[in-house]
Amino acid sequence: MKYQDVRNFINGEFVSCDNKRMDVDSPLTGSVISTVPLSSYHDVDLAVNAAKNAFPAWSGMTSKMRSQILYNYRQLLEENVEMLAAIIHDENGKTMDEAIAEVRKSIELTEFACSIPQIAVGEVLEVSIGVECRTEYAPLGVVACINPFNFPHMVPHWTVPNALALGNCIVVKPSELTPVTTTKMAEMLKQAGLPDGVFNVVNGAKDVVEAICDHPEIKAVSFVGSTPVAQIVYRRATSNLKRCLALGGAKNHLIVLPDANLELSAADIAASMCGSAGQRCMAASVMIAVGNVNPIVEKLCEEVLKFIPGKKMPPIISRQSRENLVAYITEAEKNGAVLLVDGRQFSNDEQADPNGYYLGPTIIDWRHTDAKMPYQEVFGPVFEIISAKSVEEAISVQHESPFGNAASAFTQNGAIAKMVAQNASAGMIGINIGVPVPREPFSFGGWNASKFGAGDITGKSSLGFWSQLKKVTSKWAKQEITDWMS
Ligand code: NAD
């Protein structure tokens, strides 16, 4: 096997456990590259105890001291971009360019966390004569984060650096499909000087997630994954009186007008739907064509063919997911949709392994049928086109989606762009941009069934999630002049 068997990381050490193990396949080749333990409540309990023991010393450091360790870690990331990207490429399948971009994003997220001492400074005010009130950000204690397969490095960096900078100790649960990357994260945090027990990793699947939601010592849980699981996690964690922020799936709508810039729109939409083989929660999923946008659709069909599977486009994460996508395309065709580009028939790059889980880009046109496009998340390089008679109708169609991660407008008309931005029911809006991910210091988070819980998962908006405000009111001397609250 290319990689050692994955082990849990508890109290600064990789530990073996007797649990059943699961194979980790590379979607590039379909072959086993490692194995991962399916841990239990007992393993979560060990990790929580390590985190709890580490908490007094870690939370007792100043935030400037903690951020020095994150600066060291950021430097290690910078020195190891290629090595980390190669692991992501192997276990997730994304292209090396995409994997490098993912690590670079993790660096940006770590830089934000390094700046927390400059941001989370609290406030002070003399509230009555001789009486001062000040606030400070106090950590919560032991917290946990549960991750999906599609960004095995970036998504843990949405949460871990900020949670650590604010003084928490953490238990991380990677996706069982992509656990090797998090192993490297553990090694590098230790190398950066993070004290033992502050960062722990427990591998596995449903049992580990349930143990995290149930463990009485875990104060807050972040989750990123599909909507059905986000709902389960949110309900279970909050019913156990924990804070929870659970990000779910998406189906992102693009409202496209005939005046949109042809070249820019087609290239951006193609890159959005095909990047990471459409396995991004911000990927373009549905075009709502307002009027005749056929030139843009034709150009889009040309552009997507540049995303050759195995060269510019990665495989699907698993054989099963690929089969689900093929079934979705076949069902759409049976229901009268027209396949403008059919990803079931494609040519791989000659370098690509024929056993990899590849699928070509697919464009499904529903415009000429009465059948309604299903509102489920597809999560692959599959783009659907529907139509609306007006921008108002397009916005109301977007509102019918249960999700609300991203929505975009493609137009040269500023007033229409503003109308879409104001009225679309989504947390992240793009104007002539296919992947409207807000970069630091702006925060990331959707609406509706794309997110359960308050606040966003990154940026300033996340600081409140990983901390609690302490209010200190003090008086040191009797004043000659007083007021009604002195
Ligand atoms: P998933 O929901 O299958 O798994 C996510 C995590 O939940 C994994 O760690 C997994 O082990 C665990 N899990 C799976 N089933 C479970 C169950 N029944 N009970 C408890 N835990 C369970 O998601 P995935 O396939 O790994 O990732 C893809 C999904 O994540 C897509 O839906 C995508 O849209 C979403 N996603 C959303 C965002 C966002 O920001 N909203 C970002 C990235 C990915």
Short mmCIF file of C-alpha atoms in Angstrom, two decimals, residues 122-417:
data_model
loop_
_atom_site.label_atom_id
_atom_site.label_comp_id
_atom_site.label_asym_id
_atom_site.label_seq_id
_atom_site.Cartn_x
_atom_site.Cartn_y
_atom_site.Cartn_z
CA GLY A 122 -12.48 42.67 23.70
CA GLU A 123 -13.73 46.12 24.72
CA VAL A 124 -13.39 48.35 27.75
CA LEU A 125 -15.51 51.28 28.92
CA GLU A 126 -16.01 53.24 32.13
CA VAL A 127 -19.73 52.50 32.39
CA SER A 128 -20.42 54.49 35.58
CA ILE A 129 -18.18 56.84 37.52
CA GLY A 130 -15.34 54.70 38.90
CA VAL A 131 -16.81 51.52 37.43
CA GLU A 132 -15.20 49.82 34.46
CA CYS A 133 -16.62 47.05 32.33
CA ARG A 134 -14.50 44.98 29.96
CA THR A 135 -15.13 41.98 27.79
CA GLU A 136 -12.84 39.14 26.83
CA TYR A 137 -13.14 36.14 24.52
CA ALA A 138 -12.94 33.01 26.67
CA PRO A 139 -12.51 29.56 25.10
CA LEU A 140 -15.19 26.89 25.45
CA GLY A 141 -13.00 23.92 26.41
CA VAL A 142 -13.02 20.73 24.34
CA VAL A 143 -14.62 21.16 20.92
CA ALA A 144 -14.93 18.91 17.86
CA CYS A 145 -15.05 19.18 14.10
CA ILE A 146 -16.45 16.62 11.65
CA ASN A 147 -15.34 16.78 8.03
CA PRO A 148 -16.40 15.69 4.52
CA PHE A 149 -14.27 14.03 1.82
CA ASN A 150 -14.28 16.82 -0.74
CA PHE A 151 -11.80 19.24 0.87
CA PRO A 152 -9.84 16.99 3.24
CA HIS A 153 -7.30 19.75 4.00
CA MET A 154 -9.20 23.04 3.61
CA VAL A 155 -12.36 22.18 5.56
CA PRO A 156 -10.49 21.26 8.78
CA HIS A 157 -8.61 24.55 8.32
CA TRP A 158 -11.94 26.41 8.32
CA THR A 159 -12.28 25.46 11.96
CA VAL A 160 -9.13 24.10 13.64
CA PRO A 161 -6.81 27.16 13.51
CA ASN A 162 -9.50 29.57 14.74
CA ALA A 163 -10.68 27.21 17.48
CA LEU A 164 -7.07 26.70 18.65
CA ALA A 165 -6.14 30.39 18.46
CA LEU A 166 -9.07 31.15 20.76
CA GLY A 167 -7.75 28.66 23.34
CA ASN A 168 -9.85 25.54 22.75
CA CYS A 169 -8.58 21.96 22.50
CA ILE A 170 -10.01 19.93 19.65
CA VAL A 171 -11.02 16.47 18.46
CA VAL A 172 -11.14 16.13 14.67
CA LYS A 173 -13.04 13.47 12.71
CA PRO A 174 -11.90 13.24 9.06
CA SER A 175 -13.99 11.62 6.35
CA GLU A 176 -13.24 7.89 6.32
CA LEU A 177 -12.79 8.25 2.54
CA THR A 178 -9.88 10.72 2.88
CA PRO A 179 -8.17 10.23 6.26
CA VAL A 180 -4.48 10.38 5.26
CA THR A 181 -4.35 14.18 4.80
CA THR A 182 -5.44 14.80 8.42
CA THR A 183 -2.64 12.51 9.61
CA LYS A 184 -0.17 14.98 8.07
CA MET A 185 -1.99 17.87 9.71
CA ALA A 186 -1.44 16.21 13.10
CA GLU A 187 2.27 15.61 12.40
CA MET A 188 2.83 19.18 11.26
CA LEU A 189 0.96 20.80 14.17
CA LYS A 190 3.12 18.78 16.55
CA GLN A 191 6.25 19.80 14.66
CA ALA A 192 5.12 23.44 14.90
CA GLY A 193 5.18 23.16 18.70
CA LEU A 194 1.54 22.50 19.55
CA PRO A 195 1.43 20.91 23.02
CA ASP A 196 0.27 17.30 23.23
CA GLY A 197 -3.48 16.81 23.63
CA VAL A 198 -4.47 20.16 22.13
CA PHE A 199 -5.23 18.58 18.72
CA ASN A 200 -6.51 15.00 18.44
CA VAL A 201 -7.82 12.92 15.56
CA VAL A 202 -10.32 10.08 15.83
CA ASN A 203 -10.98 8.21 12.59
CA GLY A 204 -14.09 6.34 11.63
CA ALA A 205 -17.63 6.86 10.44
CA LYS A 206 -21.12 7.20 11.95
CA ASP A 207 -20.19 5.76 15.39
CA VAL A 208 -17.51 8.42 15.91
CA VAL A 209 -19.90 11.21 14.88
CA GLU A 210 -22.55 9.93 17.29
CA ALA A 211 -19.99 9.66 20.10
CA ILE A 212 -18.91 13.27 19.46
CA CYS A 213 -22.53 14.47 19.58
CA ASP A 214 -23.14 12.52 22.81
CA HIS A 215 -19.91 13.06 24.77
CA PRO A 216 -20.73 15.28 27.75
CA GLU A 217 -17.31 17.00 27.79
CA ILE A 218 -17.52 18.30 24.20
CA LYS A 219 -18.91 21.82 24.26
CA ALA A 220 -19.25 22.64 20.56
CA VAL A 221 -19.41 20.66 17.32
CA SER A 222 -18.86 21.87 13.78
CA PHE A 223 -19.97 19.65 10.92
CA VAL A 224 -19.54 19.95 7.15
CA GLY A 225 -21.17 17.39 4.86
CA SER A 226 -24.46 16.50 3.22
CA THR A 227 -27.77 17.98 4.38
CA PRO A 228 -29.35 14.76 5.70
CA VAL A 229 -26.33 14.12 7.93
CA ALA A 230 -26.05 17.81 8.89
CA GLN A 231 -29.63 17.59 10.17
CA ILE A 232 -28.91 14.43 12.16
CA VAL A 233 -25.78 15.97 13.71
CA TYR A 234 -27.43 19.32 14.46
CA ARG A 235 -30.41 17.66 16.15
CA ARG A 236 -28.29 15.22 18.16
CA ALA A 237 -25.62 17.70 19.29
CA THR A 238 -28.10 20.42 20.28
CA SER A 239 -30.38 17.94 22.05
CA ASN A 240 -27.30 17.19 24.16
CA LEU A 241 -27.10 20.95 24.87
CA LYS A 242 -24.00 21.58 22.75
CA ARG A 243 -23.38 24.42 20.36
CA CYS A 244 -23.55 23.17 16.81
CA LEU A 245 -22.89 24.64 13.41
CA ALA A 246 -23.69 22.14 10.67
CA LEU A 247 -23.09 22.98 7.02
CA GLY A 248 -25.00 20.88 4.51
CA GLY A 249 -25.31 20.32 0.79
CA ALA A 250 -26.16 22.65 -2.04
CA LYS A 251 -27.69 23.15 -5.46
CA ASN A 252 -26.43 26.50 -6.70
CA HIS A 253 -28.45 28.51 -9.21
CA LEU A 254 -27.03 30.86 -11.83
CA ILE A 255 -29.46 33.39 -13.30
CA VAL A 256 -28.12 34.06 -16.81
CA LEU A 257 -29.26 36.89 -19.09
CA PRO A 258 -28.65 37.33 -22.82
CA ASP A 259 -26.48 40.43 -22.21
CA ALA A 260 -23.95 38.45 -20.13
CA ASN A 261 -20.35 38.52 -21.39
CA LEU A 262 -20.15 35.43 -23.60
CA GLU A 263 -16.50 34.43 -23.06
CA LEU A 264 -16.34 35.22 -19.35
CA SER A 265 -19.66 33.54 -18.51
CA ALA A 266 -19.02 30.34 -20.46
CA ALA A 267 -15.47 29.92 -19.11
CA ASP A 268 -16.49 30.68 -15.51
CA ILE A 269 -19.51 28.40 -15.51
CA ALA A 270 -17.49 25.56 -17.08
CA ALA A 271 -14.74 25.92 -14.48
CA SER A 272 -17.30 26.07 -11.69
CA MET A 273 -19.19 22.94 -12.75
CA CYS A 274 -16.12 20.87 -13.70
CA GLY A 275 -13.61 21.92 -11.00
CA SER A 276 -13.07 19.02 -8.57
CA ALA A 277 -15.45 17.12 -10.89
CA GLY A 278 -18.33 19.19 -9.52
CA GLN A 279 -17.71 17.86 -6.01
CA ARG A 280 -17.73 21.30 -4.42
CA CYS A 281 -20.58 22.74 -2.39
CA MET A 282 -20.10 25.99 -4.36
CA ALA A 283 -20.16 24.36 -7.82
CA ALA A 284 -22.52 25.72 -10.46
CA SER A 285 -25.48 23.32 -10.58
CA VAL A 286 -28.39 24.96 -12.41
CA MET A 287 -28.65 27.70 -15.02
CA ILE A 288 -31.92 29.62 -15.04
CA ALA A 289 -31.92 31.04 -18.54
CA VAL A 290 -33.86 34.31 -18.74
CA GLY A 291 -34.60 34.79 -22.45
CA ASN A 292 -32.48 33.49 -25.29
CA VAL A 293 -29.05 32.63 -23.94
CA ASN A 294 -28.29 29.99 -26.59
CA PRO A 295 -24.92 31.53 -27.61
CA ILE A 296 -23.75 31.22 -23.98
CA VAL A 297 -25.05 27.64 -23.73
CA GLU A 298 -23.30 26.69 -26.99
CA LYS A 299 -20.04 28.24 -25.83
CA LEU A 300 -20.41 26.49 -22.46
CA CYS A 301 -20.80 23.13 -24.23
CA GLU A 302 -17.50 23.84 -26.03
CA GLU A 303 -15.72 24.98 -22.86
CA VAL A 304 -16.63 21.93 -20.77
CA LEU A 305 -15.03 19.63 -23.33
CA LYS A 306 -11.68 21.17 -22.36
CA PHE A 307 -12.12 19.43 -18.98
CA ILE A 308 -10.73 16.10 -20.05
CA PRO A 309 -11.22 13.46 -17.37
CA GLY A 310 -7.87 12.40 -15.98
CA LYS A 311 -6.15 15.57 -17.15
CA LYS A 312 -8.01 18.74 -16.24
CA MET A 313 -10.86 17.00 -14.43
CA PRO A 314 -10.51 14.53 -11.55
CA PRO A 315 -12.49 11.34 -10.94
CA ILE A 316 -15.56 10.96 -8.74
CA ILE A 317 -14.77 9.99 -5.15
CA SER A 318 -16.14 6.43 -5.26
CA ARG A 319 -17.50 3.80 -7.62
CA GLN A 320 -20.90 4.10 -5.90
CA SER A 321 -21.05 7.89 -6.29
CA ARG A 322 -20.17 7.53 -9.95
CA GLU A 323 -22.97 4.98 -10.40
CA ASN A 324 -25.43 7.34 -8.67
CA LEU A 325 -24.48 10.12 -11.06
CA VAL A 326 -24.91 7.90 -14.12
CA ALA A 327 -28.34 6.83 -12.78
CA TYR A 328 -29.33 10.49 -12.33
CA ILE A 329 -28.35 11.36 -15.91
CA THR A 330 -30.19 8.31 -17.29
CA GLU A 331 -33.33 9.21 -15.30
CA ALA A 332 -33.25 12.81 -16.54
CA GLU A 333 -33.02 11.57 -20.13
CA LYS A 334 -35.96 9.19 -19.55
CA ASN A 335 -37.96 12.15 -18.24
CA GLY A 336 -37.52 14.05 -21.47
CA ALA A 337 -34.48 16.21 -20.73
CA VAL A 338 -31.99 16.67 -23.58
CA LEU A 339 -28.33 15.82 -22.96
CA LEU A 340 -26.36 18.63 -24.63
CA VAL A 341 -23.16 17.01 -23.38
CA ASP A 342 -23.30 13.40 -22.18
CA GLY A 343 -20.60 12.57 -19.64
CA ARG A 344 -21.41 8.88 -19.74
CA GLN A 345 -19.55 8.80 -23.05
CA PHE A 346 -16.18 10.45 -22.84
CA SER A 347 -12.53 9.83 -23.57
CA ASN A 348 -10.11 9.76 -20.68
CA ASP A 349 -6.75 11.35 -20.94
CA GLU A 350 -4.36 8.64 -22.13
CA GLN A 351 -2.37 8.96 -18.89
CA ALA A 352 -5.45 8.27 -16.75
CA ASP A 353 -5.94 4.84 -15.22
CA PRO A 354 -8.93 3.07 -16.84
CA ASN A 355 -9.94 1.80 -13.37
CA GLY A 356 -10.33 5.36 -12.01
CA TYR A 357 -13.88 6.54 -11.25
CA TYR A 358 -14.10 9.05 -14.07
CA LEU A 359 -17.16 10.67 -15.59
CA GLY A 360 -17.23 13.35 -18.28
CA PRO A 361 -18.92 16.75 -17.91
CA THR A 362 -22.67 16.55 -18.50
CA ILE A 363 -25.14 19.27 -19.45
CA ILE A 364 -28.81 18.43 -19.04
CA ASP A 365 -31.30 20.74 -20.76
CA TRP A 366 -34.81 20.74 -19.22
CA ARG A 367 -36.03 23.78 -21.17
CA HIS A 368 -38.13 21.93 -23.72
CA THR A 369 -39.97 19.58 -21.39
CA ASP A 370 -42.75 19.99 -18.84
CA ALA A 371 -40.93 17.68 -16.44
CA LYS A 372 -39.44 19.45 -13.44
CA MET A 373 -35.79 19.13 -12.62
CA PRO A 374 -35.46 17.25 -9.30
CA TYR A 375 -34.30 19.50 -6.48
CA GLN A 376 -31.78 17.04 -5.05
CA GLU A 377 -28.06 17.71 -4.79
CA VAL A 378 -26.17 15.90 -7.55
CA PHE A 379 -22.50 16.48 -6.53
CA GLY A 380 -20.72 15.72 -9.75
CA PRO A 381 -19.85 17.43 -13.06
CA VAL A 382 -23.52 17.65 -13.98
CA PHE A 383 -25.10 20.98 -14.89
CA GLU A 384 -28.79 21.50 -15.57
CA ILE A 385 -30.55 24.21 -17.55
CA ILE A 386 -34.08 25.46 -16.97
CA SER A 387 -35.73 28.67 -18.13
CA ALA A 388 -37.69 31.61 -16.74
CA LYS A 389 -39.56 34.39 -18.50
CA SER A 390 -38.30 37.17 -16.24
CA VAL A 391 -35.72 37.84 -13.57
CA GLU A 392 -38.54 37.93 -10.99
CA GLU A 393 -39.62 34.44 -12.06
CA ALA A 394 -35.99 33.25 -11.99
CA ILE A 395 -35.64 34.48 -8.41
CA SER A 396 -38.84 32.72 -7.37
CA VAL A 397 -37.57 29.50 -9.00
CA GLN A 398 -34.33 29.85 -7.01
CA HIS A 399 -36.44 30.22 -3.85
CA GLU A 400 -38.06 26.83 -4.52
CA SER A 401 -34.72 25.12 -3.88
CA PRO A 402 -34.42 23.87 -0.31
CA PHE A 403 -30.73 24.83 -0.34
CA GLY A 404 -29.16 28.28 -0.10
CA ASN A 405 -25.39 28.06 -0.36
CA ALA A 406 -24.69 30.19 -3.45
CA ALA A 407 -26.64 31.96 -6.20
CA SER A 408 -25.21 34.02 -9.05
CA ALA A 409 -26.25 36.51 -11.72
CA PHE A 410 -24.53 36.70 -15.10
CA THR A 411 -25.39 40.02 -16.74
CA GLN A 412 -23.91 43.40 -17.72
CA ASN A 413 -26.89 45.16 -16.14
CA GLY A 414 -26.01 46.48 -12.67
CA ALA A 415 -29.61 46.96 -11.61
CA ILE A 416 -30.50 43.35 -12.42
CA ALA A 417 -27.35 42.11 -10.68
#
